């Protein structure tokens, strides 16, 4: 074997080899850091695993708030807020968990409503005993006369913070199976008092809360802080009557209010440091109506009690509620616009700061049409709705959605004059009555389109101060066989004009119309009407900007057909025409 030749070791070669060695070391470290999903940037700060947020607003639309739900994605909230913010969203609303009445089996396992063991509470175990059995052990150790009279359960996206336990002897925090459970024991006779004294021998309510090790709400607020957005965190919802799920079950209301107080105290400790924490959302919905005696209605009574606790524990935070109406004639209990005025006044009386009525178009409880279109067949997407079917708008509905928002606005203005102001928003439903292929696993509704959203904005926008929509997850982010999601449709067509108001307005001795809406910059206006000979007339008029999304156009025509309408079309500087004309009775 020939001897291997070796190169002489010089100082230059030592330096070169050293450089190669350390370059390799750095490369390995960078690879390890990259694979770990964390690491540091060039300035030595830890990288965000969800990436730096893009805070640009590129397509501001008329809808500026959305409901959001957890989706299991660690970065899901960041992605959602970024998508909302890009199209002008500045507000996020979350729904709270539902407190449910439950049963347990002979093994002490918590059962779901269908009678099967609840997997969310499978790992709720203490010292080999189920959480129910362990709670009973605790009570009997205090007094042989103690018992569990009722069990309640609540599955929460994040549960409660570490400081939520009020009584160390009776309340408990259990970490198991990747979840965090909280156990509360509340005396049935006085749930608000807590259960620090277990020696009295009395019946108790056991409340079990299944939470997550990840604090989704606090994470959402942290992201919202970075985007400059506002968040309304959901309040817990109440147990409802078994056969009348639209009513609070008063037999369980005191326990529910006690749990609500625990959650509010937790919010005050856990969330108050976030600038984005604007207030809370009332998860339990009520139907607007003319209550004969609002003070005696169990739903409104519950609202009043819950809202009073918010005032006490979260001073300065606002309370948002989103009630609904039902404009269908054939439901057996139709509610017209006149009753809505009384209903809004009653809800405001519970202490609500913001009332955002649902427009009803997504569920089919309301419809988007003008009064002069009452004889037209309903939108085909409304036909599957009970009480609608093959009919005209006038046959199926008492009044168009715009009339309901106008009624709510009259109630707002009247209360403001009486010294009881509140904000009026609109919740336009971003979905259709039937699944039509389905967008999200947790909803039976299908997605809608931007043209329909534009029309909803037209119906509500002139009466309200802000427009929000239910919901972002799935409904605004699914394709359902289409080339673009609803949010992508908005981003591509955000600059289309939308009219939200037109009123007669005289300026400088001239008769005219004052128009309001969105994206009206450089708009040209076409007016259409019938004269007193029932001949259609058209006129293109020059619009004069008045600021704040308003235009004034001259219109001094006489000889109009009796009780007829003026129809207003606009085309803005982009060349886009409004999806829906605006109609007013002149």
Coordinates of C-alpha atoms in Angstrom, one line a residue:
X1 CA 0.0 0.0 0.0
X2 CA 1.4 3.3 -0.9
X3 CA 1.7 5.8 1.9
X4 CA -1.0 8.6 1.8
X5 CA 0.4 12.0 0.9
X6 CA -0.5 14.8 3.3
X7 CA -0.3 18.5 2.6
X8 CA 1.9 20.6 4.9
X9 CA -0.1 22.3 7.7
X10 CA 0.3 26.0 7.3
X11 CA -1.2 28.9 9.2
X12 CA -3.3 29.7 6.3
X13 CA -4.8 26.3 6.1
X14 CA -5.5 26.3 9.9
X15 CA -7.6 29.5 9.4
X16 CA -9.4 28.1 6.4
X17 CA -10.3 24.8 8.2
X18 CA -11.4 26.8 11.2
X19 CA -13.7 28.9 9.1
X20 CA -15.2 25.8 7.4
X21 CA -15.8 24.2 10.9
X22 CA -17.6 27.2 12.4
X23 CA -19.7 27.8 9.2
X24 CA -20.9 24.2 9.5
X25 CA -21.7 24.7 13.2
X26 CA -23.7 27.8 12.5
X27 CA -25.6 26.0 9.7
X28 CA -26.6 23.1 12.0
X29 CA -27.8 25.5 14.6
X30 CA -29.9 27.4 12.1
X31 CA -31.4 24.2 10.8
X32 CA -32.2 23.1 14.4
X33 CA -33.8 26.4 15.1
X34 CA -35.8 26.3 11.9
X35 CA -37.1 22.8 12.6
X36 CA -38.1 23.8 16.1
X37 CA -40.5 26.4 14.7
X38 CA -39.1 29.1 17.0
X39 CA -35.6 30.5 17.1
X40 CA -34.3 34.0 17.0
X41 CA -34.0 36.7 14.4
X42 CA -30.9 38.7 13.5
X43 CA -31.5 41.0 16.5
X44 CA -31.6 38.1 19.0
X45 CA -35.4 38.3 19.6
X46 CA -37.6 35.2 19.5
X47 CA -39.5 34.8 16.2
X48 CA -43.3 34.6 16.2
X49 CA -44.3 31.1 15.2
X50 CA -47.4 32.6 13.4
X51 CA -45.3 35.1 11.5
X52 CA -45.3 38.9 11.6
X53 CA -48.9 40.2 11.2
X54 CA -49.7 42.2 8.0
X55 CA -51.6 45.2 9.3
X56 CA -52.4 46.8 6.0
X57 CA -56.0 47.7 5.1
X58 CA -56.2 47.2 1.3
X59 CA -60.0 46.8 0.6
X60 CA -62.1 48.6 3.2
X61 CA -65.7 47.3 3.0
X62 CA -68.9 48.5 4.6
X63 CA -69.0 45.6 7.1
X64 CA -66.5 46.3 9.8
X65 CA -67.0 43.6 12.4
X66 CA -67.3 39.8 12.5
X67 CA -68.1 36.9 14.8
X68 CA -65.1 34.6 15.3
X69 CA -64.9 31.0 16.7
X70 CA -61.8 28.9 17.6
X71 CA -60.8 26.6 14.7
X72 CA -58.1 24.4 16.3
X73 CA -55.3 26.1 14.4
X74 CA -52.6 27.6 16.7
X75 CA -52.4 30.6 14.3
X76 CA -56.1 30.6 13.4
X77 CA -57.0 33.8 15.2
X78 CA -54.1 35.7 13.7
X79 CA -55.0 34.6 10.2
X80 CA -58.7 35.5 10.8
X81 CA -57.9 38.9 12.2
X82 CA -55.5 39.6 9.4
X83 CA -58.2 38.7 6.8
X84 CA -60.9 40.8 8.5
X85 CA -58.5 43.8 8.9
X86 CA -57.5 43.7 5.3
X87 CA -61.1 44.3 4.2
X88 CA -61.7 47.0 6.9
X89 CA -62.7 44.9 9.9
X90 CA -62.0 46.7 13.2
X91 CA -64.2 44.6 15.5
X92 CA -64.3 41.0 16.6
X93 CA -67.1 39.3 18.5
X94 CA -67.0 36.0 20.2
X95 CA -69.8 33.9 21.6
X96 CA -69.6 32.5 25.1
X97 CA -69.9 28.9 26.3
X98 CA -73.3 27.4 27.1
X99 CA -74.1 26.3 30.6
X100 CA -76.0 23.0 30.4
X101 CA -78.0 20.9 32.8
X102 CA -76.5 17.4 32.9
X103 CA -76.9 14.0 34.4
X104 CA -74.3 11.4 35.6
X105 CA -74.3 7.6 35.2
X106 CA -73.8 5.0 38.0
X107 CA -70.0 5.2 37.4
X108 CA -70.1 9.0 38.1
X109 CA -69.4 9.9 34.5
X110 CA -70.8 13.0 33.1
X111 CA -73.4 12.3 30.3
X112 CA -74.2 14.3 27.2
X113 CA -77.7 15.4 26.4
X114 CA -78.2 12.1 24.4
X115 CA -77.3 10.0 27.4
X116 CA -73.8 8.9 26.3
X117 CA -70.6 9.7 28.2
X118 CA -69.2 13.2 27.4
X119 CA -65.7 12.8 25.9
X120 CA -64.9 16.4 26.9
X121 CA -65.0 15.3 30.6
X122 CA -63.5 11.8 30.2
X123 CA -60.2 12.9 31.8
X124 CA -61.8 14.9 34.6
X125 CA -60.5 12.6 37.4
X126 CA -59.1 13.3 40.9
X127 CA -57.2 10.6 42.8
X128 CA -58.8 7.9 40.7
X129 CA -62.3 9.2 41.2
X130 CA -64.4 11.0 38.6
X131 CA -64.9 14.7 39.2
X132 CA -68.5 14.1 40.2
X133 CA -67.4 11.4 42.7
X134 CA -64.5 13.6 44.0
X135 CA -66.9 16.5 44.5
X136 CA -69.3 14.3 46.5
X137 CA -66.4 13.0 48.6
X138 CA -65.5 16.7 49.4
X139 CA -69.0 17.5 50.4
X140 CA -69.5 14.5 52.6
X141 CA -66.2 15.2 54.3
X142 CA -67.7 18.6 55.3
X143 CA -71.0 17.2 56.5
X144 CA -72.9 14.0 56.0
X145 CA -76.0 16.0 55.2
X146 CA -74.4 17.6 52.1
X147 CA -75.6 16.4 48.7
X148 CA -75.3 17.2 45.0
X149 CA -78.8 18.2 43.8
X150 CA -77.9 19.2 40.2
X151 CA -75.0 18.9 37.9
X152 CA -74.1 21.5 35.2
X153 CA -71.4 21.4 32.5
X154 CA -69.8 24.0 30.4
X155 CA -67.2 23.4 27.6
X156 CA -65.0 26.5 27.1
X157 CA -62.4 27.3 24.5
X158 CA -60.0 28.5 27.3
X159 CA -61.7 27.8 30.6
X160 CA -60.8 30.0 33.6
X161 CA -57.6 31.5 34.9
X162 CA -55.7 30.3 37.9
X163 CA -57.3 32.8 40.2
X164 CA -60.9 31.7 39.5
X165 CA -61.2 29.4 42.5
X166 CA -62.9 31.3 45.4
X167 CA -63.0 28.6 48.0
X168 CA -59.9 26.3 48.3
X169 CA -61.8 23.6 50.2
X170 CA -64.6 23.1 47.7
X171 CA -63.5 24.5 44.4
X172 CA -60.8 22.7 42.4
X173 CA -58.6 23.0 39.3
X174 CA -57.7 19.7 37.7
X175 CA -55.1 19.4 34.9
X176 CA -55.5 16.1 33.0
X177 CA -55.5 14.8 29.4
X178 CA -54.2 18.0 28.0
X179 CA -57.2 20.0 29.4
X180 CA -57.8 22.2 32.4
X181 CA -61.0 21.5 34.4
X182 CA -62.6 23.7 37.0
X183 CA -65.0 22.4 39.6
X184 CA -67.4 24.8 41.4
X185 CA -69.7 23.8 44.3
X186 CA -72.5 26.3 44.8
X187 CA -75.3 26.1 47.5
X188 CA -78.6 25.6 45.7
X189 CA -80.4 28.0 48.1
X190 CA -77.8 30.8 47.6
X191 CA -75.4 30.1 44.6
X192 CA -73.9 33.6 44.7
X193 CA -72.6 33.0 48.2
X194 CA -70.0 30.4 47.2
X195 CA -69.4 27.2 49.2
X196 CA -66.5 28.0 51.6
X197 CA -68.4 26.6 54.6
X198 CA -69.3 22.9 54.0
X199 CA -70.5 22.1 57.5
X200 CA -74.1 23.2 57.1
X201 CA -75.5 20.0 55.5
X202 CA -77.4 21.3 52.4
X203 CA -77.9 20.5 48.7
X204 CA -75.3 21.8 46.2
X205 CA -75.0 22.5 42.5
X206 CA -71.9 21.0 40.9
X207 CA -70.5 23.0 38.0
X208 CA -67.8 21.4 35.9
X209 CA -66.0 23.5 33.3
X210 CA -63.8 21.8 30.6
X211 CA -61.2 24.3 29.3
X212 CA -58.1 24.2 27.2
X213 CA -54.5 24.6 28.2
X214 CA -54.3 27.3 25.5
X215 CA -55.9 30.7 26.5
X216 CA -57.6 31.3 23.2
X217 CA -59.4 34.5 24.2
X218 CA -56.3 36.1 25.7
X219 CA -54.4 35.2 22.6
X220 CA -57.1 36.7 20.4
X221 CA -56.9 39.9 22.4
X222 CA -53.2 40.0 22.1
X223 CA -53.5 39.8 18.3
X224 CA -56.3 42.3 18.3
X225 CA -54.0 44.7 20.2
X226 CA -51.5 44.5 17.4
X227 CA -54.1 45.2 14.7
X228 CA -55.7 48.0 16.6
X229 CA -59.0 46.1 16.7
X230 CA -61.7 45.9 19.4
X231 CA -63.0 42.6 20.9
X232 CA -66.3 41.8 22.6
X233 CA -65.8 38.6 24.5
X234 CA -68.8 36.3 24.9
X235 CA -70.7 36.0 28.1
X236 CA -71.9 32.5 29.2
X237 CA -75.3 31.5 27.9
X238 CA -78.0 30.2 30.1
X239 CA -79.9 26.8 30.4
X240 CA -83.1 27.1 28.5
X241 CA -86.5 25.5 28.9
X242 CA -86.6 22.0 27.5
X243 CA -89.5 22.6 25.1
X244 CA -89.1 26.3 24.7
X245 CA -85.4 26.8 24.0
X246 CA -85.9 30.5 23.3
X247 CA -86.6 31.1 27.0
X248 CA -84.3 31.0 30.0
X249 CA -85.1 28.2 32.4
X250 CA -85.7 30.2 35.6
X251 CA -85.2 27.0 37.7
X252 CA -81.5 27.2 36.9
X253 CA -81.1 31.0 36.5
X254 CA -79.6 31.7 39.9
X255 CA -76.8 29.1 39.4
X256 CA -76.2 30.4 35.9
X257 CA -75.9 34.0 37.2
X258 CA -73.4 32.8 39.8
X259 CA -71.3 31.1 37.2
X260 CA -71.6 34.2 35.0
X261 CA -70.1 36.2 37.9
X262 CA -67.2 33.8 38.2
X263 CA -66.5 34.3 34.5
X264 CA -66.7 38.0 34.7
X265 CA -64.3 38.1 37.7
X266 CA -61.9 36.0 35.6
X267 CA -62.2 38.3 32.6
X268 CA -61.5 41.3 34.9
X269 CA -58.2 39.6 36.0
X270 CA -57.2 37.9 32.8
X271 CA -58.2 40.3 30.1
X272 CA -58.3 43.9 31.5
X273 CA -54.8 44.7 30.4
X274 CA -55.6 44.5 26.7
X275 CA -56.5 47.7 25.0
X276 CA -58.6 45.7 22.5
X277 CA -60.9 44.5 25.3
X278 CA -63.9 46.7 24.5
X279 CA -66.6 44.8 26.3
X280 CA -68.8 41.7 26.3
X281 CA -71.3 40.1 24.0
X282 CA -74.6 38.8 25.3
X283 CA -74.6 35.3 23.9
X284 CA -78.2 34.5 24.7
X285 CA -80.5 35.9 22.0
X286 CA -84.0 37.3 22.5
X287 CA -86.7 37.9 19.9
X288 CA -87.7 41.6 19.7
X289 CA -91.4 42.1 20.3
X290 CA -93.7 44.5 22.1
X291 CA -93.6 42.8 25.6
X292 CA -96.8 43.7 27.5
X293 CA -94.8 43.8 30.7
X294 CA -91.0 43.8 30.0
X295 CA -90.2 43.9 33.7
X296 CA -91.8 40.5 34.2
X297 CA -90.3 38.7 31.2
X298 CA -87.8 36.0 32.4
X299 CA -85.4 36.7 29.5
X300 CA -85.2 40.4 30.1
X301 CA -85.0 39.9 33.8
X302 CA -82.0 37.7 33.3
X303 CA -80.4 40.3 30.9
X304 CA -80.8 43.0 33.6
X305 CA -79.2 40.9 36.3
X306 CA -76.3 39.8 34.0
X307 CA -75.7 43.3 32.7
X308 CA -75.7 44.7 36.2
X309 CA -72.9 42.3 37.1
X310 CA -70.9 43.5 34.0
X311 CA -71.3 47.1 35.2
X312 CA -70.0 46.1 38.6
X313 CA -67.1 43.9 37.6
X314 CA -66.1 45.4 34.3
X315 CA -66.6 49.1 34.7
X316 CA -66.1 51.0 31.4
X317 CA -66.7 48.0 29.2
X318 CA -69.7 48.0 26.9
X319 CA -72.4 45.4 26.6
X320 CA -73.3 44.3 23.0
X321 CA -76.6 42.4 22.3
X322 CA -77.9 41.1 19.0
X323 CA -81.6 40.3 19.2
X324 CA -83.6 39.1 16.2
X325 CA -87.0 39.7 14.7
X326 CA -89.4 37.6 12.6
X327 CA -91.1 39.4 9.8
X328 CA -92.9 36.3 8.4
X329 CA -96.7 36.6 8.2
X330 CA -97.4 32.8 8.5
X331 CA -95.5 32.0 11.6
X332 CA -98.4 32.4 14.0
X333 CA -96.8 35.3 15.9
X334 CA -95.7 37.9 13.3
X335 CA -94.0 41.0 14.6
X336 CA -94.3 44.3 12.6
X337 CA -92.0 47.3 12.7
X338 CA -94.2 49.2 15.2
X339 CA -93.6 46.4 17.8
X340 CA -89.8 46.6 17.1
X341 CA -89.7 50.1 18.5
X342 CA -91.1 48.9 21.8
X343 CA -88.9 45.8 21.8
X344 CA -85.7 47.8 21.2
X345 CA -86.7 50.2 24.0
X346 CA -87.2 47.2 26.4
X347 CA -83.8 45.6 25.5
X348 CA -82.1 49.0 26.0
X349 CA -83.7 49.1 29.4
X350 CA -81.7 46.0 30.5
X351 CA -78.5 48.1 30.4
X352 CA -77.3 47.2 26.9
X353 CA -74.9 49.7 25.4
X354 CA -75.0 48.5 21.8
X355 CA -78.0 46.8 20.1
X356 CA -77.2 45.1 16.8
X357 CA -80.5 43.5 15.5
X358 CA -80.0 40.5 13.2
X359 CA -81.4 41.4 9.7
X360 CA -83.0 38.0 9.4
X361 CA -82.2 37.4 5.7
X362 CA -79.8 34.6 6.4
X363 CA -82.4 32.6 8.4
X364 CA -85.3 33.7 6.2
X365 CA -87.0 35.5 9.0
X366 CA -86.6 38.8 7.1
X367 CA -86.3 39.8 3.4
X368 CA -84.5 42.4 1.4
X369 CA -87.0 44.2 -0.9
X370 CA -88.6 47.6 -1.4
X371 CA -92.2 48.3 -0.6
X372 CA -93.0 48.7 -4.3
X373 CA -91.6 45.2 -4.8
X374 CA -94.1 43.5 -2.5
X375 CA -95.8 41.8 -5.5
X376 CA -92.6 40.2 -6.8
X377 CA -91.8 36.6 -6.2
X378 CA -89.4 36.0 -3.3
X379 CA -85.7 35.3 -3.8
X380 CA -85.5 31.6 -4.7
X381 CA -83.1 31.0 -1.8
X382 CA -85.9 31.9 0.6
X383 CA -88.4 29.4 -0.7
X384 CA -87.3 26.5 1.5
X385 CA -88.0 28.6 4.6
X386 CA -91.1 27.6 6.6
X387 CA -93.9 30.1 6.0
X388 CA -92.4 31.4 2.8
X389 CA -92.4 28.9 -0.1
X390 CA -93.8 29.9 -3.4
X391 CA -95.1 33.4 -2.6
X392 CA -94.5 37.1 -3.2
X393 CA -92.7 39.2 -0.7
X394 CA -95.9 40.8 0.4
X395 CA -97.6 37.4 1.0
X396 CA -94.7 36.1 3.0
X397 CA -93.5 39.1 5.0
X398 CA -95.1 41.9 6.9
X399 CA -92.5 44.5 5.8
X400 CA -89.0 44.7 4.3
X401 CA -85.9 44.6 6.5
X402 CA -85.2 48.3 5.9
X403 CA -88.5 49.2 7.6
X404 CA -87.4 47.2 10.7
X405 CA -84.1 49.0 11.0
X406 CA -85.9 52.3 10.5
X407 CA -88.1 51.4 13.5
X408 CA -85.1 50.5 15.6
X409 CA -83.6 53.9 14.7
X410 CA -86.7 55.7 15.8
X411 CA -86.4 53.9 19.2
X412 CA -82.8 54.9 19.5
X413 CA -83.5 58.6 18.7
X414 CA -86.4 58.7 21.2
X415 CA -84.3 57.2 24.0
X416 CA -81.5 59.6 23.2
X417 CA -83.8 62.5 23.6
X418 CA -84.9 61.0 26.9
X419 CA -81.3 60.9 28.1
X420 CA -80.9 57.1 27.7
X421 CA -78.6 56.8 24.7
X422 CA -77.3 53.6 23.1
X423 CA -75.6 52.6 19.9
X424 CA -77.5 51.0 17.1
X425 CA -75.6 48.6 14.9
X426 CA -76.8 46.1 12.3
X427 CA -75.9 42.4 12.2
X428 CA -76.3 41.3 8.6
X429 CA -76.3 37.6 8.3
X430 CA -73.5 36.4 6.0
X431 CA -75.2 33.1 5.1
X432 CA -78.2 31.6 3.3
X433 CA -81.2 29.7 4.9
X434 CA -80.1 26.3 3.6
X435 CA -76.7 24.6 3.6
X436 CA -76.4 24.4 -0.2
X437 CA -73.3 22.2 0.1
X438 CA -72.3 23.4 3.5
X439 CA -69.4 25.6 4.5
X440 CA -68.6 24.8 8.1
X441 CA -69.2 21.7 10.2
X442 CA -70.8 23.7 13.0
X443 CA -73.5 25.3 10.9
X444 CA -76.4 24.2 8.7
X445 CA -76.2 27.4 6.7
X446 CA -74.6 28.0 3.3
X447 CA -72.5 30.9 2.2
X448 CA -74.0 33.9 0.4
X449 CA -72.4 36.3 -2.1
X450 CA -71.3 39.9 -2.1
X451 CA -74.3 41.2 -4.2
X452 CA -76.6 40.0 -1.5
X453 CA -74.4 41.5 1.2
X454 CA -74.4 44.8 -0.6
X455 CA -78.2 44.8 -0.6
X456 CA -78.2 44.1 3.1
X457 CA -75.9 47.1 3.6
X458 CA -78.3 49.2 1.5
X459 CA -81.3 48.1 3.7
X460 CA -79.7 48.8 7.0
X461 CA -76.8 51.2 6.5
X462 CA -78.8 54.5 6.6
X463 CA -80.3 53.7 10.0
X464 CA -77.3 52.4 11.9
X465 CA -73.9 53.5 13.1
X466 CA -72.0 50.3 12.3
X467 CA -72.5 47.0 10.4
X468 CA -71.2 43.6 11.7
X469 CA -71.8 40.1 10.3
X470 CA -72.1 36.5 11.5
X471 CA -69.7 34.8 11.0
X472 CA -66.2 34.8 9.7
X473 CA -65.2 31.1 10.2
X474 CA -66.4 29.0 7.3
X475 CA -69.0 31.4 5.9
X476 CA -66.6 34.1 4.8
X477 CA -63.7 31.8 4.3
X478 CA -65.1 28.7 2.4
X479 CA -65.3 28.3 -1.4
X480 CA -68.1 25.8 -1.6
X481 CA -67.1 25.0 -5.2
X482 CA -66.7 28.6 -6.2
X483 CA -63.5 30.2 -7.4
X484 CA -63.3 32.6 -4.5
X485 CA -64.3 32.8 -0.8
X486 CA -66.8 35.5 0.2
X487 CA -64.0 37.5 1.8
X488 CA -62.0 37.2 -1.4
X489 CA -65.1 38.4 -3.4
X490 CA -65.2 41.4 -1.1
X491 CA -61.5 42.1 -1.5
X492 CA -61.9 42.0 -5.3
X493 CA -65.0 44.2 -5.4
X494 CA -64.7 46.4 -2.3
X495 CA -64.8 49.7 -4.3
X496 CA -68.2 49.1 -5.8
X497 CA -70.6 51.9 -4.7
X498 CA -73.4 51.1 -2.2
X499 CA -76.2 53.6 -1.5
X500 CA -77.6 53.5 2.0
X501 CA -79.9 56.6 2.0
X502 CA -81.7 59.2 -0.1
X503 CA -83.8 62.0 1.3
X504 CA -85.3 65.2 -0.1
X505 CA -83.0 68.1 0.7
X506 CA -83.2 71.8 -0.4
X507 CA -80.0 73.8 -0.8
X508 CA -79.4 77.3 -2.0
X509 CA -83.0 77.6 -3.1
X510 CA -82.8 74.4 -5.2
X511 CA -84.7 71.2 -4.6
X512 CA -82.7 68.1 -4.6
X513 CA -81.7 64.8 -3.0
X514 CA -79.1 64.1 -0.4
X515 CA -77.5 60.7 -1.0
X516 CA -75.4 58.7 1.4
X517 CA -73.4 55.5 1.2
X518 CA -70.0 53.9 0.5
X519 CA -67.5 54.4 -2.3
X520 CA -69.4 57.3 -3.8
X521 CA -66.2 59.2 -4.9
X522 CA -66.7 60.8 -8.3
X523 CA -70.1 59.3 -8.7
X524 CA -72.5 60.0 -11.5
X525 CA -76.2 59.6 -10.7
X526 CA -79.1 58.4 -12.8
X527 CA -82.6 59.1 -11.6
X528 CA -85.6 57.1 -12.9
X529 CA -89.3 57.9 -12.2
X530 CA -92.8 58.0 -13.8
X531 CA -94.5 61.2 -14.6
X532 CA -98.2 61.9 -14.1
X533 CA -98.9 60.3 -17.5
X534 CA -97.2 57.1 -16.2
X535 CA -94.4 57.6 -18.7
X536 CA -91.0 56.5 -17.5
X537 CA -88.4 59.3 -17.3
X538 CA -84.7 59.2 -16.8
X539 CA -82.2 61.9 -16.0
X540 CA -78.4 61.8 -15.5
X541 CA -77.5 64.5 -13.0
X542 CA -74.2 65.9 -11.7
X543 CA -73.5 65.0 -8.1
X544 CA -72.0 67.5 -5.7
X545 CA -69.9 65.9 -2.9
X546 CA -70.9 66.9 0.7
X547 CA -68.3 64.9 2.7
X548 CA -68.7 61.9 4.9
X549 CA -69.9 59.7 2.1
X550 CA -72.7 62.0 1.0
X551 CA -73.7 63.6 -2.3
X552 CA -76.2 66.2 -3.3
X553 CA -78.0 66.1 -6.6
X554 CA -80.5 68.7 -7.9
X555 CA -84.0 67.3 -8.5
X556 CA -86.9 69.8 -8.8
X557 CA -89.3 67.8 -11.0
X558 CA -93.0 68.3 -10.7
X559 CA -95.8 66.3 -12.2
X560 CA -94.8 62.9 -10.7
X561 CA -97.1 59.9 -10.8
X562 CA -99.1 59.9 -7.5
X563 CA -97.4 58.0 -4.6
X564 CA -94.6 56.9 -6.9
X565 CA -91.0 56.2 -6.3
X566 CA -87.7 57.7 -7.4
X567 CA -85.0 55.1 -8.2
X568 CA -81.4 56.2 -7.8
X569 CA -78.5 54.5 -9.6
X570 CA -74.8 55.5 -9.1
X571 CA -71.6 54.8 -10.9
X572 CA -68.4 55.9 -9.2
X573 CA -65.0 57.0 -10.5
X574 CA -63.9 53.4 -10.9
X575 CA -66.7 52.8 -13.4
X576 CA -68.5 50.4 -11.1
X577 CA -72.3 50.5 -10.8
X578 CA -74.0 49.9 -7.5
X579 CA -75.4 46.3 -7.3
X580 CA -78.7 47.6 -6.0
X581 CA -80.4 50.9 -6.8
X582 CA -81.9 52.9 -4.0
X583 CA -85.7 53.7 -4.0
X584 CA -87.5 56.4 -2.2
X585 CA -91.1 57.6 -2.2
X586 CA -90.8 61.3 -3.3

